[in-house]
């Protein structure tokens, strides 16, 4: 953090605003609105600009995020000075959540709430496109969680560029998406069709072209990376045999338990905080957990997975986090896969049925 | 010779597929509550359908239709956990408290 406090007790006239920032097209307008609306109410405005980081600073993906956060903060600081036009605006900046792993909207809301409490913040000005890290937009659930945390918030009335522009991104990104969708749908068409027949190649190209033109933005709502995305596909292909092995193993264990006359089952609900990003990685992990008999994902609202486990062996495997490591390997590479097990980092526990 | 091996491999795969489907049915009948039953119901899809489809692929031999069986398995593997999760989640939202072992270690439903 840049600093950890404000001056002594609150003065009556001071208005304190908390503005969470992220790299969006509307962040500039949000800062502008925060300053303007604040100055309308009072002469003594205190603007808290914060960047909440989804990952831990210690983790491999954390370090570059710190740099990005700090450059965004220094930019935003100069924006505030620009918009204040001589009025006295105190700017405080902070990087939040650098020493922990923020999972879903609930964690972000909690972090903002504790910052707000510590600094006596009056209200939160939200960027409608707020998007911490590279996860999907979370503004809707974040609003709900802020309300639950009892924090007054306001969405900045920004003029958004037409929505498709945001989704498409710049020229190369647009091309990458079109190209990836085209290749995938063409490939799928040729698998279903006959690759030795010229007519299928022609109709396939036409169909894939239409699919790519219409659905590329729906298929990929996240930016593709020319190196990482194909690499992820390859690593996913490596993951499938491993998953199959786990499935067969778990199937045998469950079958033995079911067929034994005494049926020694020990069903328990467990909570596991998975350290994977929401979106596709979380989906892959939750589905893999369900796919292996013996563990069943009951809830996956954010990274706090509620998993029902049928036998003690399956529970031990879950707490050892082998699937979680494998999913991290698929999406972030080998370095990220080497993390402590959920048991070691205290992210796994057996809970009662009431906590559903 | 090769044909004989293939024949018996197909029979073995179908037999194992049926076996795991059978186990799954036994599990659905024996296990105490909806959560526990979801575990074993997914066995039908994973190993039951998986082994049977492998048998189909082997029986079809090296031809284009074999690719379809692999694709079929792929979609089963995506839809199965989705359905299982939907069932478990709606059970949780209906307020069904999971069965837990109490004093009796038999595990029979009370």
mmCIF file of C-alpha atoms in Angstrom, chain A:
data_model
loop_
_atom_site.group_PDB
_atom_site.id
_atom_site.type_symbol
_atom_site.label_atom_id
_atom_site.label_comp_id
_atom_site.label_asym_id
_atom_site.label_seq_id
_atom_site.Cartn_x
_atom_site.Cartn_y
_atom_site.Cartn_z
ATOM 1 C CA UNK A 1 0.000 0.000 0.000
ATOM 2 C CA UNK A 2 1.086 3.537 -0.655
ATOM 3 C CA UNK A 3 -0.037 4.794 2.689
ATOM 4 C CA UNK A 4 -2.115 3.499 5.439
ATOM 5 C CA UNK A 5 -4.139 6.284 6.818
ATOM 6 C CA UNK A 6 -5.607 9.668 6.779
ATOM 7 C CA UNK A 7 -5.370 12.631 9.059
ATOM 8 C CA UNK A 8 -6.975 12.505 12.483
ATOM 9 C CA UNK A 9 -10.734 12.309 13.108
ATOM 10 C CA UNK A 10 -13.269 13.160 10.416
ATOM 11 C CA UNK A 11 -14.062 16.778 9.764
ATOM 12 C CA UNK A 12 -17.679 17.474 9.004
ATOM 13 C CA UNK A 13 -17.318 19.017 5.586
ATOM 14 C CA UNK A 14 -14.938 16.488 4.116
ATOM 15 C CA UNK A 15 -16.387 14.134 1.570
ATOM 16 C CA UNK A 16 -14.493 10.916 1.097
ATOM 17 C CA UNK A 17 -14.925 8.876 -2.046
ATOM 18 C CA UNK A 18 -13.661 5.413 -2.836
ATOM 19 C CA UNK A 19 -13.078 4.750 -6.507
ATOM 20 C CA UNK A 20 -12.050 1.218 -7.465
ATOM 21 C CA UNK A 21 -10.159 1.307 -10.729
ATOM 22 C CA UNK A 22 -9.475 -1.196 -13.448
ATOM 23 C CA UNK A 23 -8.308 -0.946 -17.035
ATOM 24 C CA UNK A 24 -11.574 -0.218 -18.819
ATOM 25 C CA UNK A 25 -12.679 2.197 -21.508
ATOM 26 C CA UNK A 26 -14.776 4.090 -18.982
ATOM 27 C CA UNK A 27 -12.258 4.418 -16.151
ATOM 28 C CA UNK A 28 -11.268 7.924 -17.221
ATOM 29 C CA UNK A 29 -14.890 9.092 -17.162
ATOM 30 C CA UNK A 30 -15.516 7.421 -13.842
ATOM 31 C CA UNK A 31 -12.664 9.314 -12.206
ATOM 32 C CA UNK A 32 -13.924 12.519 -13.816
ATOM 33 C CA UNK A 33 -17.448 11.949 -12.510
ATOM 34 C CA UNK A 34 -16.207 11.125 -9.023
ATOM 35 C CA UNK A 35 -14.272 14.377 -8.805
ATOM 36 C CA UNK A 36 -17.052 16.516 -10.287
ATOM 37 C CA UNK A 37 -19.845 15.054 -8.184
ATOM 38 C CA UNK A 38 -17.683 15.247 -5.090
ATOM 39 C CA UNK A 39 -16.820 18.889 -5.635
ATOM 40 C CA UNK A 40 -20.491 19.735 -6.112
ATOM 41 C CA UNK A 41 -21.247 18.583 -2.614
ATOM 42 C CA UNK A 42 -18.285 19.943 -0.758
ATOM 43 C CA UNK A 43 -15.141 21.968 -1.178
ATOM 44 C CA UNK A 44 -13.021 19.559 0.735
ATOM 45 C CA UNK A 45 -12.898 16.382 -1.293
ATOM 46 C CA UNK A 46 -10.799 13.380 -0.509
ATOM 47 C CA UNK A 47 -10.503 10.870 -3.308
ATOM 48 C CA UNK A 48 -9.358 7.344 -2.527
ATOM 49 C CA UNK A 49 -8.242 5.620 -5.703
ATOM 50 C CA UNK A 50 -7.732 1.920 -5.241
ATOM 51 C CA UNK A 51 -6.838 -1.014 -7.421
ATOM 52 C CA UNK A 52 -7.883 -4.403 -6.116
ATOM 53 C CA UNK A 53 -5.679 -7.226 -7.292
ATOM 54 C CA UNK A 54 -7.198 -10.639 -7.830
ATOM 55 C CA UNK A 55 -4.043 -12.613 -7.194
ATOM 56 C CA UNK A 56 -1.537 -12.884 -4.483
ATOM 57 C CA UNK A 57 1.657 -10.887 -4.955
ATOM 58 C CA UNK A 58 3.660 -14.012 -4.193
ATOM 59 C CA UNK A 59 2.119 -15.993 -7.012
ATOM 60 C CA UNK A 60 3.718 -15.906 -10.467
ATOM 61 C CA UNK A 61 0.875 -13.958 -12.052
ATOM 62 C CA UNK A 62 0.836 -11.467 -9.189
ATOM 63 C CA UNK A 63 4.038 -9.506 -9.826
ATOM 64 C CA UNK A 64 3.126 -8.120 -13.238
ATOM 65 C CA UNK A 65 -0.287 -7.169 -11.883
ATOM 66 C CA UNK A 66 1.343 -5.006 -9.219
ATOM 67 C CA UNK A 67 3.196 -3.043 -11.890
ATOM 68 C CA UNK A 68 0.041 -2.593 -13.944
ATOM 69 C CA UNK A 69 -1.885 -1.487 -10.877
ATOM 70 C CA UNK A 70 0.709 1.108 -9.940
ATOM 71 C CA UNK A 71 0.882 2.587 -13.405
ATOM 72 C CA UNK A 72 -2.921 2.811 -13.518
ATOM 73 C CA UNK A 73 -2.934 4.547 -10.140
ATOM 74 C CA UNK A 74 -0.379 7.148 -11.163
ATOM 75 C CA UNK A 75 -2.356 7.845 -14.324
ATOM 76 C CA UNK A 76 -5.566 8.227 -12.342
ATOM 77 C CA UNK A 77 -3.846 10.564 -9.907
ATOM 78 C CA UNK A 78 -2.976 12.961 -12.670
ATOM 79 C CA UNK A 79 -6.535 12.743 -14.014
ATOM 80 C CA UNK A 80 -7.883 13.855 -10.661
ATOM 81 C CA UNK A 81 -5.544 16.860 -10.634
ATOM 82 C CA UNK A 82 -6.677 17.688 -14.138
ATOM 83 C CA UNK A 83 -10.364 17.527 -13.218
ATOM 84 C CA UNK A 84 -10.026 19.349 -9.911
ATOM 85 C CA UNK A 85 -9.032 22.525 -11.769
ATOM 86 C CA UNK A 86 -7.441 24.169 -8.801
ATOM 87 C CA UNK A 87 -9.910 23.036 -6.144
ATOM 88 C CA UNK A 88 -8.408 21.266 -3.211
ATOM 89 C CA UNK A 89 -8.705 17.552 -3.708
ATOM 90 C CA UNK A 90 -6.728 15.167 -1.605
ATOM 91 C CA UNK A 91 -5.787 12.003 -3.439
ATOM 92 C CA UNK A 92 -4.968 8.777 -1.716
ATOM 93 C CA UNK A 93 -4.009 5.723 -3.680
ATOM 94 C CA UNK A 94 -3.714 2.119 -2.610
ATOM 95 C CA UNK A 95 -3.293 -1.352 -4.014
ATOM 96 C CA UNK A 96 -5.687 -3.646 -2.213
ATOM 97 C CA UNK A 97 -5.593 -7.366 -1.820
ATOM 98 C CA UNK A 98 -1.930 -7.700 -2.720
ATOM 99 C CA UNK A 99 -1.263 -10.107 0.105
ATOM 100 C CA UNK A 100 -4.206 -12.393 -0.475
ATOM 101 C CA UNK A 101 -6.094 -14.024 -3.284
ATOM 102 C CA UNK A 102 -9.376 -12.316 -4.090
ATOM 103 C CA UNK A 103 -11.876 -14.731 -5.479
ATOM 104 C CA UNK A 104 -15.282 -13.460 -6.401
ATOM 105 C CA UNK A 105 -17.373 -10.331 -5.964
ATOM 106 C CA UNK A 106 -17.840 -11.167 -2.314
ATOM 107 C CA UNK A 107 -14.130 -10.871 -1.610
ATOM 108 C CA UNK A 108 -13.855 -7.625 -3.535
ATOM 109 C CA UNK A 109 -16.800 -6.160 -1.657
ATOM 110 C CA UNK A 110 -15.305 -7.290 1.636
ATOM 111 C CA UNK A 111 -11.962 -5.702 0.768
ATOM 112 C CA UNK A 112 -13.588 -2.428 -0.228
ATOM 113 C CA UNK A 113 -15.747 -2.452 2.878
ATOM 114 C CA UNK A 114 -12.802 -2.903 5.210
ATOM 115 C CA UNK A 115 -10.857 -0.190 3.399
ATOM 116 C CA UNK A 116 -13.904 2.086 3.599
ATOM 117 C CA UNK A 117 -14.259 1.430 7.305
ATOM 118 C CA UNK A 118 -10.577 2.088 7.949
ATOM 119 C CA UNK A 119 -10.609 5.370 6.054
ATOM 120 C CA UNK A 120 -14.088 6.582 6.928
ATOM 121 C CA UNK A 121 -15.220 6.638 3.305
ATOM 122 C CA UNK A 122 -18.665 8.096 2.586
ATOM 123 C CA UNK A 123 -19.504 6.454 -0.675
ATOM 124 C CA UNK A 124 -18.126 4.287 -3.425
ATOM 125 C CA UNK A 125 -18.162 5.423 -7.031
ATOM 126 C CA UNK A 126 -18.261 2.416 -9.313
ATOM 127 C CA UNK A 127 -17.153 2.171 -12.874
ATOM 128 C CA UNK A 128 -19.997 0.428 -14.740
ATOM 129 C CA UNK A 129 -17.435 -1.599 -16.655
ATOM 130 C CA UNK A 130 -15.415 -2.417 -13.555
ATOM 131 C CA UNK A 131 -13.405 -5.524 -14.235
ATOM 132 C CA UNK A 132 -10.652 -6.462 -11.812
ATOM 133 C CA UNK A 133 -7.918 -8.570 -13.313
ATOM 134 C CA UNK A 134 -8.844 -10.539 -16.366
ATOM 135 C CA UNK A 135 -11.988 -12.131 -14.999
ATOM 136 C CA UNK A 136 -15.371 -11.510 -16.563
ATOM 137 C CA UNK A 137 -17.266 -8.345 -15.682
ATOM 138 C CA UNK A 138 -18.529 -8.602 -12.156
ATOM 139 C CA UNK A 139 -20.359 -5.341 -11.638
ATOM 140 C CA UNK A 140 -23.810 -6.852 -11.062
ATOM 141 C CA UNK A 141 -22.871 -9.330 -8.346
ATOM 142 C CA UNK A 142 -20.452 -6.775 -6.911
ATOM 143 C CA UNK A 143 -23.338 -4.357 -6.392
ATOM 144 C CA UNK A 144 -25.250 -7.019 -4.540
ATOM 145 C CA UNK A 145 -22.277 -7.803 -2.332
ATOM 146 C CA UNK A 146 -21.599 -4.130 -1.611
ATOM 147 C CA UNK A 147 -25.194 -3.797 -0.498
ATOM 148 C CA UNK A 148 -24.751 -6.814 1.722
ATOM 149 C CA UNK A 149 -21.608 -5.244 3.178
ATOM 150 C CA UNK A 150 -23.617 -2.096 3.926
ATOM 151 C CA UNK A 151 -21.569 0.190 1.733
ATOM 152 C CA UNK A 152 -23.159 3.115 -0.097
ATOM 153 C CA UNK A 153 -22.265 3.002 -3.758
ATOM 154 C CA UNK A 154 -23.112 4.855 -6.900
ATOM 155 C CA UNK A 155 -22.535 3.913 -10.476
ATOM 156 C CA UNK A 156 -20.835 6.598 -12.497
ATOM 157 C CA UNK A 157 -23.051 7.739 -15.397
ATOM 158 C CA UNK A 158 -20.535 7.287 -18.159
ATOM 159 C CA UNK A 159 -21.018 7.411 -21.859
ATOM 160 C CA UNK A 160 -20.075 4.022 -23.036
ATOM 161 C CA UNK A 161 -18.859 3.427 -26.507
ATOM 162 C CA UNK A 162 -21.197 0.995 -28.244
ATOM 163 C CA UNK A 163 -20.926 -2.354 -26.587
ATOM 164 C CA UNK A 164 -19.606 -4.300 -29.515
ATOM 165 C CA UNK A 165 -16.593 -2.052 -29.638
ATOM 166 C CA UNK A 166 -15.563 -3.050 -26.165
ATOM 167 C CA UNK A 167 -16.009 -6.720 -26.908
ATOM 168 C CA UNK A 168 -14.108 -6.683 -30.135
ATOM 169 C CA UNK A 169 -11.104 -4.732 -28.989
ATOM 170 C CA UNK A 170 -8.534 -3.559 -31.482
ATOM 171 C CA UNK A 171 -7.879 -4.889 -34.958
ATOM 172 C CA UNK A 172 -5.539 -7.777 -34.168
ATOM 173 C CA UNK A 173 -7.743 -8.999 -31.330
ATOM 174 C CA UNK A 174 -10.697 -8.910 -33.647
ATOM 175 C CA UNK A 175 -8.831 -10.884 -36.256
ATOM 176 C CA UNK A 176 -7.637 -13.437 -33.693
ATOM 177 C CA UNK A 177 -11.176 -14.106 -32.563
ATOM 178 C CA UNK A 178 -12.523 -14.412 -36.065
ATOM 179 C CA UNK A 179 -9.668 -16.678 -37.022
ATOM 180 C CA UNK A 180 -9.979 -18.933 -33.963
ATOM 181 C CA UNK A 181 -13.752 -19.292 -34.359
ATOM 182 C CA UNK A 182 -13.326 -19.971 -38.056
ATOM 183 C CA UNK A 183 -10.707 -22.676 -37.542
ATOM 184 C CA UNK A 184 -12.650 -24.380 -34.764
ATOM 185 C CA UNK A 185 -15.959 -24.458 -36.617
ATOM 186 C CA UNK A 186 -14.300 -25.462 -39.902
ATOM 187 C CA UNK A 187 -12.515 -28.290 -38.124
ATOM 188 C CA UNK A 188 -15.696 -29.470 -36.454
ATOM 189 C CA UNK A 189 -17.564 -29.346 -39.751
ATOM 190 C CA UNK A 190 -14.896 -31.433 -41.460
ATOM 191 C CA UNK A 191 -14.924 -33.994 -38.652
ATOM 192 C CA UNK A 192 -18.658 -34.453 -39.144
ATOM 193 C CA UNK A 193 -18.382 -34.288 -42.905
ATOM 194 C CA UNK A 194 -16.165 -36.141 -45.324
ATOM 195 C CA UNK A 195 -12.677 -34.609 -45.618
ATOM 196 C CA UNK A 196 -12.054 -36.391 -48.937
ATOM 197 C CA UNK A 197 -15.009 -34.800 -50.699
ATOM 198 C CA UNK A 198 -14.357 -31.345 -52.235
ATOM 199 C CA UNK A 199 -17.976 -30.224 -51.802
ATOM 200 C CA UNK A 200 -17.701 -30.483 -48.014
ATOM 201 C CA UNK A 201 -14.621 -28.260 -48.039
ATOM 202 C CA UNK A 202 -16.536 -25.550 -49.924
ATOM 203 C CA UNK A 203 -19.711 -25.694 -47.817
ATOM 204 C CA UNK A 204 -17.579 -25.977 -44.680
ATOM 205 C CA UNK A 205 -15.707 -22.780 -45.529
ATOM 206 C CA UNK A 206 -18.997 -20.969 -46.126
ATOM 207 C CA UNK A 207 -20.556 -22.205 -42.890
ATOM 208 C CA UNK A 208 -17.430 -21.514 -40.839
ATOM 209 C CA UNK A 209 -17.256 -18.032 -42.340
ATOM 210 C CA UNK A 210 -20.829 -17.256 -41.313
ATOM 211 C CA UNK A 211 -20.286 -18.727 -37.852
ATOM 212 C CA UNK A 212 -17.078 -16.744 -37.344
ATOM 213 C CA UNK A 213 -18.633 -13.476 -38.516
ATOM 214 C CA UNK A 214 -21.690 -13.794 -36.313
ATOM 215 C CA UNK A 215 -20.476 -15.625 -33.238
ATOM 216 C CA UNK A 216 -16.801 -14.722 -32.763
ATOM 217 C CA UNK A 217 -17.648 -12.084 -30.155
ATOM 218 C CA UNK A 218 -19.958 -14.399 -28.284
ATOM 219 C CA UNK A 219 -17.510 -17.298 -28.253
ATOM 220 C CA UNK A 220 -14.542 -15.366 -26.948
ATOM 221 C CA UNK A 221 -15.471 -12.691 -24.456
ATOM 222 C CA UNK A 222 -11.893 -12.629 -23.196
ATOM 223 C CA UNK A 223 -8.851 -11.518 -25.174
ATOM 224 C CA UNK A 224 -6.983 -14.300 -26.908
ATOM 225 C CA UNK A 225 -3.256 -14.608 -26.700
ATOM 226 C CA UNK A 226 -1.421 -15.870 -29.740
ATOM 227 C CA UNK A 227 1.064 -17.871 -27.695
ATOM 228 C CA UNK A 228 -0.879 -18.702 -24.554
ATOM 229 C CA UNK A 229 -4.219 -19.713 -26.052
ATOM 230 C CA UNK A 230 -2.915 -22.482 -28.354
ATOM 231 C CA UNK A 231 -0.610 -23.565 -25.538
ATOM 232 C CA UNK A 232 -3.611 -23.870 -23.232
ATOM 233 C CA UNK A 233 -5.342 -26.069 -25.779
ATOM 234 C CA UNK A 234 -2.304 -28.338 -25.923
ATOM 235 C CA UNK A 235 -2.084 -28.498 -22.143
ATOM 236 C CA UNK A 236 -5.810 -29.245 -22.004
ATOM 237 C CA UNK A 237 -5.216 -32.187 -24.335
ATOM 238 C CA UNK A 238 -2.586 -33.420 -21.854
ATOM 239 C CA UNK A 239 -5.062 -32.955 -19.030
ATOM 240 C CA UNK A 240 -7.716 -35.244 -20.543
ATOM 241 C CA UNK A 241 -5.807 -38.555 -20.095
ATOM 242 C CA UNK A 242 -5.010 -37.556 -16.534
ATOM 243 C CA UNK A 243 -8.674 -36.798 -15.885
ATOM 244 C CA UNK A 244 -9.691 -40.135 -17.406
ATOM 245 C CA UNK A 245 -7.237 -41.915 -15.129
ATOM 246 C CA UNK A 246 -8.693 -40.127 -12.098
ATOM 247 C CA UNK A 247 -12.226 -40.997 -13.232
ATOM 248 C CA UNK A 248 -11.442 -44.700 -13.635
ATOM 249 C CA UNK A 249 -9.695 -44.790 -10.271
ATOM 250 C CA UNK A 250 -12.594 -43.085 -8.495
ATOM 251 C CA UNK A 251 -15.146 -45.270 -10.303
ATOM 252 C CA UNK A 252 -13.468 -48.428 -9.057
ATOM 253 C CA UNK A 253 -13.288 -47.114 -5.500
ATOM 254 C CA UNK A 254 -16.977 -46.158 -5.485
ATOM 255 C CA UNK A 255 -18.030 -49.452 -7.086
ATOM 256 C CA UNK A 256 -16.252 -51.424 -4.389
ATOM 257 C CA UNK A 257 -17.980 -49.403 -1.688
ATOM 258 C CA UNK A 258 -21.429 -49.755 -3.256
ATOM 259 C CA UNK A 259 -21.168 -53.497 -3.838
ATOM 260 C CA UNK A 260 -19.975 -54.313 -0.341
ATOM 261 C CA UNK A 261 -22.925 -55.540 1.725
ATOM 262 C CA UNK A 262 -21.994 -53.229 4.607
ATOM 263 C CA UNK A 263 -21.682 -50.232 2.236
ATOM 264 C CA UNK A 264 -19.128 -48.218 4.264
ATOM 265 C CA UNK A 265 -20.034 -44.751 2.998
ATOM 266 C CA UNK A 266 -19.224 -41.583 4.886
ATOM 267 C CA UNK A 267 -21.001 -38.701 3.151
ATOM 268 C CA UNK A 268 -19.842 -35.233 4.179
ATOM 269 C CA UNK A 269 -20.210 -31.758 2.824
ATOM 270 C CA UNK A 270 -16.944 -29.928 2.391
ATOM 271 C CA UNK A 271 -15.919 -26.448 1.456
ATOM 272 C CA UNK A 272 -12.890 -25.911 -0.745
ATOM 273 C CA UNK A 273 -11.652 -22.473 -1.764
ATOM 274 C CA UNK A 274 -10.225 -23.119 -5.177
ATOM 275 C CA UNK A 275 -7.406 -20.924 -6.380
ATOM 276 C CA UNK A 276 -8.481 -20.698 -9.973
ATOM 277 C CA UNK A 277 -9.948 -17.767 -11.846
ATOM 278 C CA UNK A 278 -13.672 -17.604 -12.352
ATOM 279 C CA UNK A 279 -14.954 -18.312 -15.818
ATOM 280 C CA UNK A 280 -13.503 -21.158 -17.818
ATOM 281 C CA UNK A 281 -10.908 -22.371 -15.256
ATOM 282 C CA UNK A 282 -13.510 -22.561 -12.512
ATOM 283 C CA UNK A 283 -15.927 -24.336 -14.841
ATOM 284 C CA UNK A 284 -13.245 -26.858 -15.768
ATOM 285 C CA UNK A 285 -12.407 -27.519 -12.131
ATOM 286 C CA UNK A 286 -16.016 -27.780 -10.915
ATOM 287 C CA UNK A 287 -16.917 -30.088 -13.781
ATOM 288 C CA UNK A 288 -13.856 -32.267 -13.233
ATOM 289 C CA UNK A 289 -14.734 -32.596 -9.560
ATOM 290 C CA UNK A 290 -18.271 -33.648 -10.429
ATOM 291 C CA UNK A 291 -17.076 -35.998 -13.158
ATOM 292 C CA UNK A 292 -15.003 -38.043 -10.716
ATOM 293 C CA UNK A 293 -17.464 -40.159 -8.731
ATOM 294 C CA UNK A 294 -17.170 -39.633 -5.009
ATOM 295 C CA UNK A 295 -17.036 -35.865 -5.218
ATOM 296 C CA UNK A 296 -19.898 -33.689 -6.403
ATOM 297 C CA UNK A 297 -19.939 -29.928 -6.721
ATOM 298 C CA UNK A 298 -23.099 -28.690 -5.053
ATOM 299 C CA UNK A 299 -22.386 -24.974 -5.264
ATOM 300 C CA UNK A 300 -19.925 -22.950 -7.266
ATOM 301 C CA UNK A 301 -21.153 -19.397 -6.804
ATOM 302 C CA UNK A 302 -17.653 -18.033 -6.682
ATOM 303 C CA UNK A 303 -14.388 -19.809 -5.954
ATOM 304 C CA UNK A 304 -15.863 -21.099 -2.732
ATOM 305 C CA UNK A 305 -16.864 -24.544 -3.887
ATOM 306 C CA UNK A 306 -19.254 -26.581 -1.782
ATOM 307 C CA UNK A 307 -18.443 -30.189 -2.573
ATOM 308 C CA UNK A 308 -20.312 -33.251 -1.390
ATOM 309 C CA UNK A 309 -18.010 -36.218 -0.902
ATOM 310 C CA UNK A 310 -19.190 -39.774 -0.543
ATOM 311 C CA UNK A 311 -16.188 -41.609 0.866
ATOM 312 C CA UNK A 312 -13.153 -40.600 2.875
ATOM 313 C CA UNK A 313 -10.683 -41.488 0.088
ATOM 314 C CA UNK A 314 -12.364 -39.166 -2.383
ATOM 315 C CA UNK A 315 -12.341 -36.424 0.243
ATOM 316 C CA UNK A 316 -8.630 -36.868 0.856
ATOM 317 C CA UNK A 317 -7.965 -36.595 -2.876
ATOM 318 C CA UNK A 318 -10.027 -33.456 -3.039
ATOM 319 C CA UNK A 319 -8.164 -31.885 -0.135
ATOM 320 C CA UNK A 320 -4.864 -32.818 -1.742
ATOM 321 C CA UNK A 321 -5.955 -30.639 -4.640
ATOM 322 C CA UNK A 322 -4.545 -32.719 -7.490
ATOM 323 C CA UNK A 323 -7.331 -31.664 -9.858
ATOM 324 C CA UNK A 324 -6.927 -28.042 -8.851
ATOM 325 C CA UNK A 325 -3.219 -28.188 -9.629
ATOM 326 C CA UNK A 326 -3.953 -29.829 -12.961
ATOM 327 C CA UNK A 327 -6.441 -27.094 -13.889
ATOM 328 C CA UNK A 328 -3.910 -24.430 -12.891
ATOM 329 C CA UNK A 329 -1.390 -26.204 -15.082
ATOM 330 C CA UNK A 330 -3.794 -26.090 -18.019
ATOM 331 C CA UNK A 331 -4.541 -22.388 -17.714
ATOM 332 C CA UNK A 332 -1.376 -20.887 -16.261
ATOM 333 C CA UNK A 333 1.437 -23.284 -17.041
ATOM 334 C CA UNK A 334 3.705 -25.435 -14.958
ATOM 335 C CA UNK A 335 4.967 -22.743 -12.567
ATOM 336 C CA UNK A 336 1.493 -21.948 -11.323
ATOM 337 C CA UNK A 337 0.675 -25.593 -10.783
ATOM 338 C CA UNK A 338 3.108 -25.845 -7.876
ATOM 339 C CA UNK A 339 1.011 -24.412 -5.095
ATOM 340 C CA UNK A 340 0.209 -25.671 -1.658
ATOM 341 C CA UNK A 341 -2.653 -28.113 -1.311
ATOM 342 C CA UNK A 342 -6.013 -26.764 -0.113
ATOM 343 C CA UNK A 343 -5.429 -28.603 3.142
ATOM 344 C CA UNK A 344 -2.071 -26.937 3.757
ATOM 345 C CA UNK A 345 -3.325 -23.444 3.050
ATOM 346 C CA UNK A 346 -6.386 -24.003 5.206
ATOM 347 C CA UNK A 347 -8.853 -23.647 2.357
ATOM 348 C CA UNK A 348 -10.570 -26.963 2.899
ATOM 349 C CA UNK A 349 -12.913 -27.960 5.674
ATOM 350 C CA UNK A 350 -15.788 -30.258 6.434
ATOM 351 C CA UNK A 351 -18.983 -28.343 6.992
ATOM 352 C CA UNK A 352 -22.421 -29.295 8.218
ATOM 353 C CA UNK A 353 -25.490 -29.532 6.030
ATOM 354 C CA UNK A 354 -26.935 -26.315 7.494
ATOM 355 C CA UNK A 355 -24.294 -24.191 5.801
ATOM 356 C CA UNK A 356 -25.517 -24.906 2.301
#
